mmCIF file of C-alpha atoms in Angstrom:
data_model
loop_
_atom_site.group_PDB
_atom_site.id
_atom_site.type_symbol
_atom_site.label_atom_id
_atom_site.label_comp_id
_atom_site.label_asym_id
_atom_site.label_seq_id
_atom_site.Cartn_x
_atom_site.Cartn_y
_atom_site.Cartn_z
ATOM 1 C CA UNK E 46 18.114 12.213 -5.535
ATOM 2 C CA UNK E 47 18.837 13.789 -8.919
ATOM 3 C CA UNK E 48 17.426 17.206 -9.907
ATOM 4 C CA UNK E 49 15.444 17.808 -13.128
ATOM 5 C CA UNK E 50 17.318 14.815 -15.813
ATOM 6 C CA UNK E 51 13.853 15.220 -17.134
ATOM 7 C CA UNK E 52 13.666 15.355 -20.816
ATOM 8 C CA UNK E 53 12.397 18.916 -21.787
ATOM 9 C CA UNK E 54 10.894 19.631 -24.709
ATOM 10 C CA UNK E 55 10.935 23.477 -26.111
ATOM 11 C CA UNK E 56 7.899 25.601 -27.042
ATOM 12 C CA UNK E 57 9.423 28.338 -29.378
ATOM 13 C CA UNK E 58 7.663 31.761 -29.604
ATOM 14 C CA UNK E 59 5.365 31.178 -32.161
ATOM 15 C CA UNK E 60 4.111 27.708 -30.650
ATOM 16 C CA UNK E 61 3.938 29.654 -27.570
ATOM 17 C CA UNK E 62 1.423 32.288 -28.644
ATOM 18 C CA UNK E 63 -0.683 30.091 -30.461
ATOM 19 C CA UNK E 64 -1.557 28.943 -27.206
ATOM 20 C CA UNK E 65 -2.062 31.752 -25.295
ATOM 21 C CA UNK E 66 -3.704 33.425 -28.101
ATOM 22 C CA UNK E 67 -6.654 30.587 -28.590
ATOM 23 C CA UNK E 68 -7.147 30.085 -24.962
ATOM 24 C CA UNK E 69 -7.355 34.250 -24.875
ATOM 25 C CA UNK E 70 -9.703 34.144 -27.428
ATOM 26 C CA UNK E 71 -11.761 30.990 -25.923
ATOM 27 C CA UNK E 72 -11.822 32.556 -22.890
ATOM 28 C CA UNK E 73 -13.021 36.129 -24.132
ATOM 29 C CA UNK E 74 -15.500 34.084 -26.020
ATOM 30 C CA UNK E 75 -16.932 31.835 -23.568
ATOM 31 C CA UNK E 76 -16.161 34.211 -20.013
ATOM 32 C CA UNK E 77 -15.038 31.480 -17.760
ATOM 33 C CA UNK E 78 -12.613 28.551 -17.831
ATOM 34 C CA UNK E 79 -14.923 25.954 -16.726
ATOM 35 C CA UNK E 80 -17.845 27.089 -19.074
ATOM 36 C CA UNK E 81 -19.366 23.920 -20.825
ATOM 37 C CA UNK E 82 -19.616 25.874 -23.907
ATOM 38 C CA UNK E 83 -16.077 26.101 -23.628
ATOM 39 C CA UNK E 84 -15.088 22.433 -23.435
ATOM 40 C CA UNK E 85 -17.398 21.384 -26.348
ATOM 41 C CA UNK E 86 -14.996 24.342 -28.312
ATOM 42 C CA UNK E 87 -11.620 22.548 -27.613
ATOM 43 C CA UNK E 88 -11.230 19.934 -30.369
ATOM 44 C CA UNK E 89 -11.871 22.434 -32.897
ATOM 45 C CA UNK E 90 -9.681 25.307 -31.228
ATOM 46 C CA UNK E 91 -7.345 22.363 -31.203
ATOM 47 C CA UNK E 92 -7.201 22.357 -35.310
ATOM 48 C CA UNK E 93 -6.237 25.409 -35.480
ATOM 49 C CA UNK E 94 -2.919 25.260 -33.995
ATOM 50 C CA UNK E 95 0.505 24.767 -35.916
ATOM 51 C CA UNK E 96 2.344 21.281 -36.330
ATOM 52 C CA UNK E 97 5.347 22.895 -33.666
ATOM 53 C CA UNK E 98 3.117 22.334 -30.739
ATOM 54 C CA UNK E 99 2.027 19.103 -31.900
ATOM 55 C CA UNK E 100 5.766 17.789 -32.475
ATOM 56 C CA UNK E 101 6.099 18.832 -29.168
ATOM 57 C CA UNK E 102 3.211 17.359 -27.579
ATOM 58 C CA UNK E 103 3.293 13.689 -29.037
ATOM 59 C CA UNK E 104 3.648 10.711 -27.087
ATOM 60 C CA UNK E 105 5.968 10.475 -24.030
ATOM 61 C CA UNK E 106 8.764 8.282 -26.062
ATOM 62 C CA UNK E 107 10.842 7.586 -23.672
ATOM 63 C CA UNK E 108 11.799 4.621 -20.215
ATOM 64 C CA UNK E 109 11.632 8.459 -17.669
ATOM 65 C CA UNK E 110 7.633 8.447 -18.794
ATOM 66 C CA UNK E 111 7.320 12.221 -18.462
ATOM 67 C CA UNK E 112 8.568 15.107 -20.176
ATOM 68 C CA UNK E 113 8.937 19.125 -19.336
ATOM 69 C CA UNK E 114 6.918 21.256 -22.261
ATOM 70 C CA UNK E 115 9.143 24.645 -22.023
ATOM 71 C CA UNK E 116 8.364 27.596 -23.782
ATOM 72 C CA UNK E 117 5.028 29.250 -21.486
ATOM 73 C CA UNK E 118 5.622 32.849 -20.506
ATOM 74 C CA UNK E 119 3.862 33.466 -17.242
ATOM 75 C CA UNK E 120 3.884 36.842 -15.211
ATOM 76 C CA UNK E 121 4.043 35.763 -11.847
ATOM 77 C CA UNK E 122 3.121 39.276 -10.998
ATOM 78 C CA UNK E 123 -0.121 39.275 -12.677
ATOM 79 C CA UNK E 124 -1.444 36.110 -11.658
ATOM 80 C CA UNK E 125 -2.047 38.324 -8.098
ATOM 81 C CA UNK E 126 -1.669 36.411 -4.595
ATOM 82 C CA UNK E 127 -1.059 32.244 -4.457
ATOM 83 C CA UNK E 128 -4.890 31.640 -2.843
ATOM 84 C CA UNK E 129 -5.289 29.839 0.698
ATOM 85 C CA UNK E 130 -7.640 27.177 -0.662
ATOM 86 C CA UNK E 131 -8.757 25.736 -4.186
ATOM 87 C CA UNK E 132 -12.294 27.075 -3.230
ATOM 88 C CA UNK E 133 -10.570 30.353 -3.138
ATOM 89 C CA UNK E 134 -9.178 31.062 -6.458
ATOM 90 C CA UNK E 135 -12.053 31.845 -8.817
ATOM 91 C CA UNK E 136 -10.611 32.947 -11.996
ATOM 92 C CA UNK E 137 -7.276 33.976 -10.901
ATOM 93 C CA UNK E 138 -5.192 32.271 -13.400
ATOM 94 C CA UNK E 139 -8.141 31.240 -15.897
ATOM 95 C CA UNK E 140 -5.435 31.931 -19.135
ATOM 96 C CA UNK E 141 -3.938 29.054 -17.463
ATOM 97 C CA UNK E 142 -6.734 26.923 -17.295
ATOM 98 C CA UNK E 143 -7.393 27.094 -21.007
ATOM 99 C CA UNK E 144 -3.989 26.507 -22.094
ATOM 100 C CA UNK E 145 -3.731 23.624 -19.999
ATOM 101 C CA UNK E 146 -7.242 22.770 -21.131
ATOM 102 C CA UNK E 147 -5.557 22.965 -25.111
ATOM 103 C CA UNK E 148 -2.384 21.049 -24.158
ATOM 104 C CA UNK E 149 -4.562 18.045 -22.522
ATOM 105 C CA UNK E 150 -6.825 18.145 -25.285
ATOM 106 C CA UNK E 151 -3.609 17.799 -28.028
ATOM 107 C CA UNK E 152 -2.815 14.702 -26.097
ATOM 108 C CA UNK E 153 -6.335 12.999 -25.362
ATOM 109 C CA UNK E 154 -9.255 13.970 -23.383
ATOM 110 C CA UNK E 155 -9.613 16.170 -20.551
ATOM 111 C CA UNK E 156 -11.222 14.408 -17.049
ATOM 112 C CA UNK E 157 -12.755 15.888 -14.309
ATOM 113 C CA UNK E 158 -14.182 13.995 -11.295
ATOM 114 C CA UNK E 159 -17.510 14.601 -9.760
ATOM 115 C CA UNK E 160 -16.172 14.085 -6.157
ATOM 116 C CA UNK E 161 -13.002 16.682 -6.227
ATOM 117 C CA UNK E 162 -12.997 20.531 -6.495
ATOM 118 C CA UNK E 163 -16.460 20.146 -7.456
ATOM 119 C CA UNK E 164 -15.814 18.989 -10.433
ATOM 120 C CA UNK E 165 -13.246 20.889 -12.308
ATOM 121 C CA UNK E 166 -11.328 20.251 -15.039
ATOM 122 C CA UNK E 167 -8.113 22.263 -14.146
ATOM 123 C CA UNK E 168 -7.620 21.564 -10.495
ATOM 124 C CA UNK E 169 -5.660 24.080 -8.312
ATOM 125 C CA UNK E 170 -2.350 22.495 -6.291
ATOM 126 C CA UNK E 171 -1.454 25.161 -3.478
ATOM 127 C CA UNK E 172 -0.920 24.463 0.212
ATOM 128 C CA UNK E 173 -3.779 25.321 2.626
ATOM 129 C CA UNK E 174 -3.646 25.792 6.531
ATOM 130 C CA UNK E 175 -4.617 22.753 8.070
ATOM 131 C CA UNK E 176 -3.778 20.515 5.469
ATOM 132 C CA UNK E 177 -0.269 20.106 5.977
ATOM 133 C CA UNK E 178 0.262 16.616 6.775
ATOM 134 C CA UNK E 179 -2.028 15.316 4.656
ATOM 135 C CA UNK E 180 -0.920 12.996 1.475
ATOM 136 C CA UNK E 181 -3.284 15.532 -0.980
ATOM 137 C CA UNK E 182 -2.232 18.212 -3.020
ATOM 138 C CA UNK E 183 -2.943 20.579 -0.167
ATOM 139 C CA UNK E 184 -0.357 19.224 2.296
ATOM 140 C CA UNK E 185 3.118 20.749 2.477
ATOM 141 C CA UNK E 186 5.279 19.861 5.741
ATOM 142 C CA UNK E 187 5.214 16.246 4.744
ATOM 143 C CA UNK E 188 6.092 13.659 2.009
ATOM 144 C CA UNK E 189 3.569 13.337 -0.693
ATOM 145 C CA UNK E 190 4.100 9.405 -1.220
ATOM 146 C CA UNK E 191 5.250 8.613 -4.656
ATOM 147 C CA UNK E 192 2.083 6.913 -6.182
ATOM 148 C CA UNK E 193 -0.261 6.796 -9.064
ATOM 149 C CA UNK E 194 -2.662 9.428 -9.548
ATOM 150 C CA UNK E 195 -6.354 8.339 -8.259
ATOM 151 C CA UNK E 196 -4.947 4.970 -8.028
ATOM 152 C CA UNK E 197 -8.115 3.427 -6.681
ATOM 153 C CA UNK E 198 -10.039 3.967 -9.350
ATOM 154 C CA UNK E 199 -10.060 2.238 -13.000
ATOM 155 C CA UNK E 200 -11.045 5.268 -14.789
ATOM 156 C CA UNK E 201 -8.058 7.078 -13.742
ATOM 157 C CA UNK E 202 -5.768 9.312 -15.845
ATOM 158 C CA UNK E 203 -3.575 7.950 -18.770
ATOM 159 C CA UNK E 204 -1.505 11.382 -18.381
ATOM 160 C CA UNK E 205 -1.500 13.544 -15.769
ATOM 161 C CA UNK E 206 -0.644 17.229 -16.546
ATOM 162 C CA UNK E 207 1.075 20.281 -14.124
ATOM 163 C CA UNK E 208 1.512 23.546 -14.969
ATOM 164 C CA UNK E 209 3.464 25.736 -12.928
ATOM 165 C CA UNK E 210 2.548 29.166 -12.036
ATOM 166 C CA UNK E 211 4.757 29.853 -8.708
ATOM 167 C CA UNK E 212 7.415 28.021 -7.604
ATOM 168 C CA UNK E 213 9.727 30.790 -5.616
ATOM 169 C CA UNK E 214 10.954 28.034 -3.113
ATOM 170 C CA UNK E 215 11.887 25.574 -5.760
ATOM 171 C CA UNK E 216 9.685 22.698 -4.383
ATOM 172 C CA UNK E 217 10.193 19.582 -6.630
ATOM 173 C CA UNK E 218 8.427 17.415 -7.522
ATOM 174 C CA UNK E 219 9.423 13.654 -7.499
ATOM 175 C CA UNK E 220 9.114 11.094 -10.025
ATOM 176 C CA UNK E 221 10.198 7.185 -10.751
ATOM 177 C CA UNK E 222 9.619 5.072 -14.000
ATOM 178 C CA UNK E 223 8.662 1.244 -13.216
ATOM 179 C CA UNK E 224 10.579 1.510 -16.842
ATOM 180 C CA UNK E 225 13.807 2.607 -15.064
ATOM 181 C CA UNK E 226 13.381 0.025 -11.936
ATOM 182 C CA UNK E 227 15.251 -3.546 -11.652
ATOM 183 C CA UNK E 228 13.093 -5.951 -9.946
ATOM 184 C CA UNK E 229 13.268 -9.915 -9.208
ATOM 185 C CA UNK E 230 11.190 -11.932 -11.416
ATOM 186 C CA UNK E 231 9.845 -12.939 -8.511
ATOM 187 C CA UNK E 232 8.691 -9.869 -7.247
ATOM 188 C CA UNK E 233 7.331 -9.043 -10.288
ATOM 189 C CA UNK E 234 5.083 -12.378 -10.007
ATOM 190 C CA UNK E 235 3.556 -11.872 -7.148
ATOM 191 C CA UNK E 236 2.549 -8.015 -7.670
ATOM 192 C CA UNK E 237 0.824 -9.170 -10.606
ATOM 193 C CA UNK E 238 -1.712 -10.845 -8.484
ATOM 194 C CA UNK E 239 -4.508 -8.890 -7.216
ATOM 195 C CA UNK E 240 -3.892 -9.531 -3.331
ATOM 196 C CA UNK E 241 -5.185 -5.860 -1.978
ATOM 197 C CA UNK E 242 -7.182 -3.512 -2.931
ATOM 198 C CA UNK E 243 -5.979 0.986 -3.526
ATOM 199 C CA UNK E 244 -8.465 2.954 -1.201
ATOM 200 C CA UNK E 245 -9.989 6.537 -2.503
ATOM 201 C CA UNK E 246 -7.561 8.811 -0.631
ATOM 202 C CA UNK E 247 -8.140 12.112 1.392
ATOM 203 C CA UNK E 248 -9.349 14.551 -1.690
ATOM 204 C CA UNK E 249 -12.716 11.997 -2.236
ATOM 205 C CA UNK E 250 -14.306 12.280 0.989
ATOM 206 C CA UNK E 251 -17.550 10.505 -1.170
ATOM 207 C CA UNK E 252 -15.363 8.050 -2.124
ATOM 208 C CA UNK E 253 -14.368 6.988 1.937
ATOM 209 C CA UNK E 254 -17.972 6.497 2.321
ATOM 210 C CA UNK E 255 -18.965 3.951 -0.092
ATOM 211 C CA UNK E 256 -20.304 1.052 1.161
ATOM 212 C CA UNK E 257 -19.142 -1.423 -1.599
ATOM 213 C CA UNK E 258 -16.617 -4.109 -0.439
ATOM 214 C CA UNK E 259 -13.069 -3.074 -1.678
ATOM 215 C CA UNK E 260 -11.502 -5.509 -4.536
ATOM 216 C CA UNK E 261 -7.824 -6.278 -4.765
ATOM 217 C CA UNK E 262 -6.220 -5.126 -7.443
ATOM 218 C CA UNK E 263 -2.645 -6.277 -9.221
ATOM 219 C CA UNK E 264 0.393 -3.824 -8.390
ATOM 220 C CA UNK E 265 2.590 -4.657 -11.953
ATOM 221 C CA UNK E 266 0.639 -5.602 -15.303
ATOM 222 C CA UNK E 267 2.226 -5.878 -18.933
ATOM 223 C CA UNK E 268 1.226 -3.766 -21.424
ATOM 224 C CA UNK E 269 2.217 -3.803 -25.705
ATOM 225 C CA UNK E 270 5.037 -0.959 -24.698
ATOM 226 C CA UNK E 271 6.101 -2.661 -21.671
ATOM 227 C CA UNK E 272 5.589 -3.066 -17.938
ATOM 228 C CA UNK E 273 3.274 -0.295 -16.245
ATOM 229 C CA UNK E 274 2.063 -0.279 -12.536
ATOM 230 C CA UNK E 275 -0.979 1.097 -10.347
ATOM 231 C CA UNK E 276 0.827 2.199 -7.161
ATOM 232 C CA UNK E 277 -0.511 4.107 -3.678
ATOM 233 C CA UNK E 278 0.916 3.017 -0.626
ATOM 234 C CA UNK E 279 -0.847 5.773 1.713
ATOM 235 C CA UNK E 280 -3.870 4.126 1.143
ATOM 236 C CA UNK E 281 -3.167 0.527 0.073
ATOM 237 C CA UNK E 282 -4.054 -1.637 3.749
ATOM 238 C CA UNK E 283 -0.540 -3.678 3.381
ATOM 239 C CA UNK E 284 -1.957 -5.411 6.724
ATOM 240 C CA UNK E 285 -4.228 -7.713 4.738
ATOM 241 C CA UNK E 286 -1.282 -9.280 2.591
ATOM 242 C CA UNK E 287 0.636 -11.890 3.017
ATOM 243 C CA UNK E 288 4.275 -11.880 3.996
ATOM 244 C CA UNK E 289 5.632 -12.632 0.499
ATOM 245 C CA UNK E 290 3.483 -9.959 -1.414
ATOM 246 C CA UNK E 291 4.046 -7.804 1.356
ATOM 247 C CA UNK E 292 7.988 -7.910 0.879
ATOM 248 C CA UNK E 293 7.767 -7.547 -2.562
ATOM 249 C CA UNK E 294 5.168 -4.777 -2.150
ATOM 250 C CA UNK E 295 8.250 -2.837 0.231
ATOM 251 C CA UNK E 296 11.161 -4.150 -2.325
ATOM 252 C CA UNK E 297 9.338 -2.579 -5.356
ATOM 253 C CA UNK E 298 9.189 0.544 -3.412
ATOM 254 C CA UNK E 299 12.581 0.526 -2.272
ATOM 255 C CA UNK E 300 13.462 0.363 -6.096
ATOM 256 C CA UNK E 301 10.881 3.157 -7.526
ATOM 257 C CA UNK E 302 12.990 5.226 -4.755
ATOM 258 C CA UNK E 303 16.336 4.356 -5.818
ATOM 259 C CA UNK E 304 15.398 5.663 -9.123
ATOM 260 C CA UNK E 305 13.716 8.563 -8.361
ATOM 261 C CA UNK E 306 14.480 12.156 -9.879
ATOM 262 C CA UNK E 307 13.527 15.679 -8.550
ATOM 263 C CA UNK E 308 11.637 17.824 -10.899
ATOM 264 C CA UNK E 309 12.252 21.223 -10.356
ATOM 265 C CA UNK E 310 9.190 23.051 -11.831
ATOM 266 C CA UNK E 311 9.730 27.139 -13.279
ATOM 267 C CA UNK E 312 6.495 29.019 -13.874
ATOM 268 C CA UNK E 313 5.379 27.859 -17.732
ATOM 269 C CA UNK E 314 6.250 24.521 -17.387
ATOM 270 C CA UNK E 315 3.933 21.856 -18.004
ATOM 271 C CA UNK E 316 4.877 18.445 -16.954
ATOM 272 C CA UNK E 317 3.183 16.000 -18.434
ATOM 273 C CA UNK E 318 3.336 12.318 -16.797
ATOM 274 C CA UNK E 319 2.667 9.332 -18.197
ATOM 275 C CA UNK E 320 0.081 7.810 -15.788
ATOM 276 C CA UNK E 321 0.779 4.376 -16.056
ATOM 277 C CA UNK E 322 4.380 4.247 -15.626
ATOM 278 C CA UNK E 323 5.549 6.656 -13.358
ATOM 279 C CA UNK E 324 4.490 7.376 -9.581
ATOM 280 C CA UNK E 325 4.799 10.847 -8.509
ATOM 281 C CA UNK E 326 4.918 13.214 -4.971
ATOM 282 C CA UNK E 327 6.519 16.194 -3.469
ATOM 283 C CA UNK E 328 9.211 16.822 -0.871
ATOM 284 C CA UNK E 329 8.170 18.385 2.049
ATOM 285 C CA UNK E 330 8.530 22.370 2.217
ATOM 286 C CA UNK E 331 7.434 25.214 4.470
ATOM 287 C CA UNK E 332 4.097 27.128 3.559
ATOM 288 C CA UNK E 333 4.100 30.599 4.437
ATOM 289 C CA UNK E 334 0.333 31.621 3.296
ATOM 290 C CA UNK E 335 1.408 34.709 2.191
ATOM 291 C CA UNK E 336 0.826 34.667 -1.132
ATOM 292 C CA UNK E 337 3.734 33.355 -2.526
ATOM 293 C CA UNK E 338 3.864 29.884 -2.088
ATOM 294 C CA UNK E 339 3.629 27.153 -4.919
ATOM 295 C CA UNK E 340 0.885 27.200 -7.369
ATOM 296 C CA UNK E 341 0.227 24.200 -9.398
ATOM 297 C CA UNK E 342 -2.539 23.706 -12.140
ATOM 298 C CA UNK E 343 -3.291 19.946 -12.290
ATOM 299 C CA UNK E 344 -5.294 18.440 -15.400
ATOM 300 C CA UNK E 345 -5.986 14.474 -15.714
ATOM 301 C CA UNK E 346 -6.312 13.356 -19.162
ATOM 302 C CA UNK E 347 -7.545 9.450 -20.537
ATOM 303 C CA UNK E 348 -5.939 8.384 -24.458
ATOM 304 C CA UNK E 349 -9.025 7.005 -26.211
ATOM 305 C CA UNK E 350 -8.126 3.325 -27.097
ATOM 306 C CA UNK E 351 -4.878 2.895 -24.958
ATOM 307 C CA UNK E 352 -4.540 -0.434 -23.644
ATOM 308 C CA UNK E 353 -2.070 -0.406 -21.124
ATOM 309 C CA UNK E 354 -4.551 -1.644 -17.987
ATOM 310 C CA UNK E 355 -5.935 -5.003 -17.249
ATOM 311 C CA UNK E 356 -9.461 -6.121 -18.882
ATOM 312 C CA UNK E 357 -10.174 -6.708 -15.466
ATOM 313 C CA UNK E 358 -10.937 -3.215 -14.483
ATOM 314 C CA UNK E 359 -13.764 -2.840 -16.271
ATOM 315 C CA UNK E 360 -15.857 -4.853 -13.409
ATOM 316 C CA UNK E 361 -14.456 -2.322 -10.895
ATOM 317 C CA UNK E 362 -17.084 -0.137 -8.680
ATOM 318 C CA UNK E 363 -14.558 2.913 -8.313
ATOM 319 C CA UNK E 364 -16.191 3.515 -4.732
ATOM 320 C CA UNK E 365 -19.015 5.276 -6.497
ATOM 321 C CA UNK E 366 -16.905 7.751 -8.672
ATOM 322 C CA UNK E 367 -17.138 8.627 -11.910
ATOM 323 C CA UNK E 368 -14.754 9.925 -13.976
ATOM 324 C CA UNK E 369 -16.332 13.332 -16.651
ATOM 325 C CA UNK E 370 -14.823 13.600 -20.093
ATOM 326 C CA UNK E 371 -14.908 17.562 -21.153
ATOM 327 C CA UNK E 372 -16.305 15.844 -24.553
ATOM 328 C CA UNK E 373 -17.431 12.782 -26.837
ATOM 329 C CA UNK E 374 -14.401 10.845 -26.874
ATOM 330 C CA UNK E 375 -13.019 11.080 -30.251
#
């Protein structure tokens, strides 16, 4: 698999510390990252800050649907001890949290979900003890599936956003463009039809619960910029499909692999994913839980207006989730 061909964008030092000096000052202001006051605060922060950080947060522009925003300085040493456990990390690394918060916010509008890390904006990625084979954010000794972030649900993230804090071990993180995939036009016809349905994986225990019937949903749609895809095999039940889907679904997959690149994250780098093109995961790695394992900050973000998913989503229950914008759309 290739390492890091992913297009980086630089931060110089003055984009750089306009950053880190609004979220400083939101943060001083407001004395917590996840303070509502906060939130309401980040359009207009957003004004404020020069036309270098918005060159280099425009619109992914290219077929790899991601980019690397370069430029962050981050003291490891400061950030004190990777935690065990989202639960666990309070406000270590709450800078973080804003910046990320003022980086999602220069490319749409920051999500948070009312079922996962009690409903956060800037989730924490970090591997926890008895997680490890799990396909969540907190596993570690296994695969994290390439897939679609919060797949099963139509309200899901246009962009999804990671910011690395730690990253001693190198752990990368994977990532295939349907953009950069060669597939039979008849494979592409028949994962345009809605055969099965994407299940709520293991973070929305809620989610597992709900009693609504599950609707199937297409794998491939078009879109004005070209094909896009909703993709989760861990939790998509390929038993219910019929043979020719079904070897399309595993031929598709075979592909997304075959062009898959390894993203090797250093702390201050924010990757930012375009949603609806590109699966993501993780190889596997060892957790030591001793502080200084990888630390991810995650943040989902939805473009007001994009129109790059099927009208039929709209009729979707979203197994009882709902998906928080940190404020009015704009």
């Amino acid at each position: 698999m290739p390492t890091s061909p992913a297009p980086v964008r630089p931060l110089d030092v003055i984009g750089a510390t306009e950053l880190t000096t609004t979220a400083a000052g939101l943060l001083a202001e407001h004395g917590s990252a996840t303070a509502p006051g906060l939130l309401a605060h980040l359009p207009s922060a957003c004004a404020g800050l020069g036309e270098g950080v918005r060159h280099a947060l425009r619109p992914v522009d290219t077929a790899d649907g991601l980019f690397v925003l370069r430029g962050l300085d981050i003291d490891t040493a400061a950030l004190g001890p990777t935690p065990g456990h989202w639960s666990a990390v309070g406000d270590a690394g709450a800078l973080w949290d804003v910046v990320l918060l003022l980086v999602s916010t220069l490319t749409g509008t920051p999500i948070a979900w009312e079922g996962q890390q009690n409903g956060r904006f800037v989730h924490n990625i970090l591997p926890s003890p008895g997680h490890e084979s799990e396909q969540t954010g907190a596993s570690s000794s296994t695969l994290l599936t390439p897939h679609t972030e919060d797949a099963f649900h139509p309200g899901r993230a246009h962009l999804l956003l990671l910011c690395c804090l730690r990253n001693h071990d190198k752990v990368a993180t994977t990532a295939a463009s349907i953009r950069r995939a060669d597939l039979a036009e008849d494979d592409i016809e028949q994962l345009r039809r809605p055969v099965t349905p994407i299940l709520p994986d293991d973070a929305y225990e809620e989610a597992q619960r709900f009693a609504g019937r599950p609707a199937p949903v297409p794998t491939l749609f078009d879109s004005p910029e070209g094909p896009t895809l909703r993709f989760d095999p861990a939790y998509t039940p390929l038993d219910g499909a019929d043979d020719n889907w079904r070897r399309a679904y595993g031929r598709l997959a075979d592909e997304l692999a075959r062009v898959s690149v390894a993203v090797n994250l250093e702390p201050g780098d924010v990757l930012v994913v375009d949603n609806d093109v590109v699966v993501h995961g993780r190889v596997p790695f060892k957790a030591r839980y001793d502080g200084t394992d990888r630390w991810l900050k995650r943040a989902s973000v939805r473009i007001p207006g994009r129109r790059t998913r099927p009208a039929a989503e709209t009729g979707e229950h979203g197994y009882g989730q709902t998906a928080l914008p940190a404020f009015a759309q704009r």
